[in-house]
Each structure stands twice: as structure tokens, then as C-alpha cells.
């Protein structure tokens, strides 16, 4: 992970990243919700039980991505505009 250096300003690239981060978070959260919905469906365990471990791994990865995005958002928000 990148460390924010205190005293430096937000770069143009970081500003663009900040502008799109809410959408990225929403997409990642929607992915988490979609996977959770699949895992909460009892039919999954009857008809496609072999897929469950893969879905659980995807769920964990998606949750980690949401956490990473929120952390990055907070990091970018702390940087002053250039």
C-alpha cells in the first residue's frame, strides 16, 4: 500500500482516482451483495454445491477490495488539492 506523505498535495491522477472511487466502492459492494445472495440461496447447495468454495473465496476477495477502497478514499481525502 502507498503511504501518504504529509505536506504534499493531491496529484492530478489522485484527483481522478478520488472522483471515481465512490462508483468503484458501489460496484464492489454490489458484487459482495450478489455473492451473498447466491450463498444464501439454499438451492445453490443442492444444485451447484461444487461452486460454493469458489464463491466463498470470491466473497472474501470482494470484501477485502471494499475495505481497500474505503481506506484509499480516506487517504485521498486527507491530501489537499494541488
mmCIF file of C-alpha atoms in Angstrom, residues 6-81:
data_model
loop_
_atom_site.group_PDB
_atom_site.id
_atom_site.type_symbol
_atom_site.label_atom_id
_atom_site.label_comp_id
_atom_site.label_asym_id
_atom_site.label_seq_id
_atom_site.Cartn_x
_atom_site.Cartn_y
_atom_site.Cartn_z
ATOM 1 C CA UNK A 6 2.233 14.663 4.955
ATOM 2 C CA UNK A 7 2.683 18.073 3.424
ATOM 3 C CA UNK A 8 2.305 17.006 -0.183
ATOM 4 C CA UNK A 9 -0.672 17.860 -2.350
ATOM 5 C CA UNK A 10 -3.025 15.603 -4.269
ATOM 6 C CA UNK A 11 -1.816 14.911 -7.799
ATOM 7 C CA UNK A 12 -3.987 15.128 -10.898
ATOM 8 C CA UNK A 13 -4.021 11.322 -11.097
ATOM 9 C CA UNK A 14 -5.063 11.045 -7.441
ATOM 10 C CA UNK A 15 -7.833 13.598 -8.009
ATOM 11 C CA UNK A 16 -9.203 11.498 -10.899
ATOM 12 C CA UNK A 17 -8.966 8.404 -8.704
ATOM 13 C CA UNK A 18 -10.867 10.185 -5.936
ATOM 14 C CA UNK A 19 -13.595 11.271 -8.351
ATOM 15 C CA UNK A 20 -14.219 7.662 -9.392
ATOM 16 C CA UNK A 21 -13.739 5.916 -6.078
ATOM 17 C CA UNK A 22 -17.355 6.143 -4.904
ATOM 18 C CA UNK A 23 -18.518 4.369 -8.050
ATOM 19 C CA UNK A 24 -15.832 1.716 -7.582
ATOM 20 C CA UNK A 25 -16.959 1.189 -3.989
ATOM 21 C CA UNK A 26 -20.594 0.875 -5.070
ATOM 22 C CA UNK A 27 -19.665 -1.723 -7.702
ATOM 23 C CA UNK A 28 -17.602 -3.701 -5.211
ATOM 24 C CA UNK A 29 -20.355 -3.569 -2.597
ATOM 25 C CA UNK A 30 -22.892 -4.702 -5.195
ATOM 26 C CA UNK A 31 -20.595 -7.623 -6.034
ATOM 27 C CA UNK A 32 -20.465 -8.573 -2.332
ATOM 28 C CA UNK A 33 -24.258 -8.387 -2.096
ATOM 29 C CA UNK A 34 -24.664 -10.508 -5.226
ATOM 30 C CA UNK A 35 -22.363 -13.226 -3.963
ATOM 31 C CA UNK A 36 -24.018 -13.191 -0.533
ATOM 32 C CA UNK A 37 -27.417 -13.568 -2.211
ATOM 33 C CA UNK A 38 -26.149 -16.607 -4.104
ATOM 34 C CA UNK A 39 -24.702 -18.132 -0.948
ATOM 35 C CA UNK A 40 -27.956 -17.506 0.947
ATOM 36 C CA UNK A 41 -29.942 -19.417 -1.669
ATOM 37 C CA UNK A 42 -30.489 -22.985 -0.410
ATOM 38 C CA UNK A 43 -30.814 -24.270 -3.977
ATOM 39 C CA UNK A 44 -27.141 -23.465 -4.559
ATOM 40 C CA UNK A 45 -26.119 -26.170 -2.116
ATOM 41 C CA UNK A 46 -28.343 -28.725 -3.835
ATOM 42 C CA UNK A 47 -27.730 -27.959 -7.492
ATOM 43 C CA UNK A 48 -24.270 -26.354 -7.592
ATOM 44 C CA UNK A 49 -22.570 -27.329 -4.331
ATOM 45 C CA UNK A 50 -19.185 -27.605 -6.040
ATOM 46 C CA UNK A 51 -19.248 -23.853 -6.721
ATOM 47 C CA UNK A 52 -19.617 -22.876 -3.051
ATOM 48 C CA UNK A 53 -15.891 -22.793 -2.133
ATOM 49 C CA UNK A 54 -15.159 -20.625 -5.173
ATOM 50 C CA UNK A 55 -17.994 -18.249 -4.267
ATOM 51 C CA UNK A 56 -16.778 -18.011 -0.676
ATOM 52 C CA UNK A 57 -13.280 -17.140 -1.916
ATOM 53 C CA UNK A 58 -14.731 -14.517 -4.278
ATOM 54 C CA UNK A 59 -16.793 -13.088 -1.417
ATOM 55 C CA UNK A 60 -13.736 -12.710 0.808
ATOM 56 C CA UNK A 61 -11.748 -11.131 -2.023
ATOM 57 C CA UNK A 62 -14.585 -8.710 -2.787
ATOM 58 C CA UNK A 63 -14.917 -7.723 0.873
ATOM 59 C CA UNK A 64 -11.169 -7.061 1.008
ATOM 60 C CA UNK A 65 -11.475 -4.883 -2.090
ATOM 61 C CA UNK A 66 -14.272 -2.838 -0.472
ATOM 62 C CA UNK A 67 -12.104 -2.333 2.616
ATOM 63 C CA UNK A 68 -9.116 -1.347 0.471
ATOM 64 C CA UNK A 69 -11.200 1.164 -1.484
ATOM 65 C CA UNK A 70 -12.585 2.792 1.672
ATOM 66 C CA UNK A 71 -9.049 3.096 3.068
ATOM 67 C CA UNK A 72 -7.803 4.603 -0.165
ATOM 68 C CA UNK A 73 -10.711 7.045 -0.231
ATOM 69 C CA UNK A 74 -9.866 8.236 3.288
ATOM 70 C CA UNK A 75 -6.210 8.539 2.308
ATOM 71 C CA UNK A 76 -7.007 10.637 -0.765
ATOM 72 C CA UNK A 77 -9.455 12.837 1.125
ATOM 73 C CA UNK A 78 -6.674 13.816 3.555
ATOM 74 C CA UNK A 79 -4.491 15.201 0.780
ATOM 75 C CA UNK A 80 -5.037 18.882 -0.023
ATOM 76 C CA UNK A 81 -5.844 19.830 -3.611
#
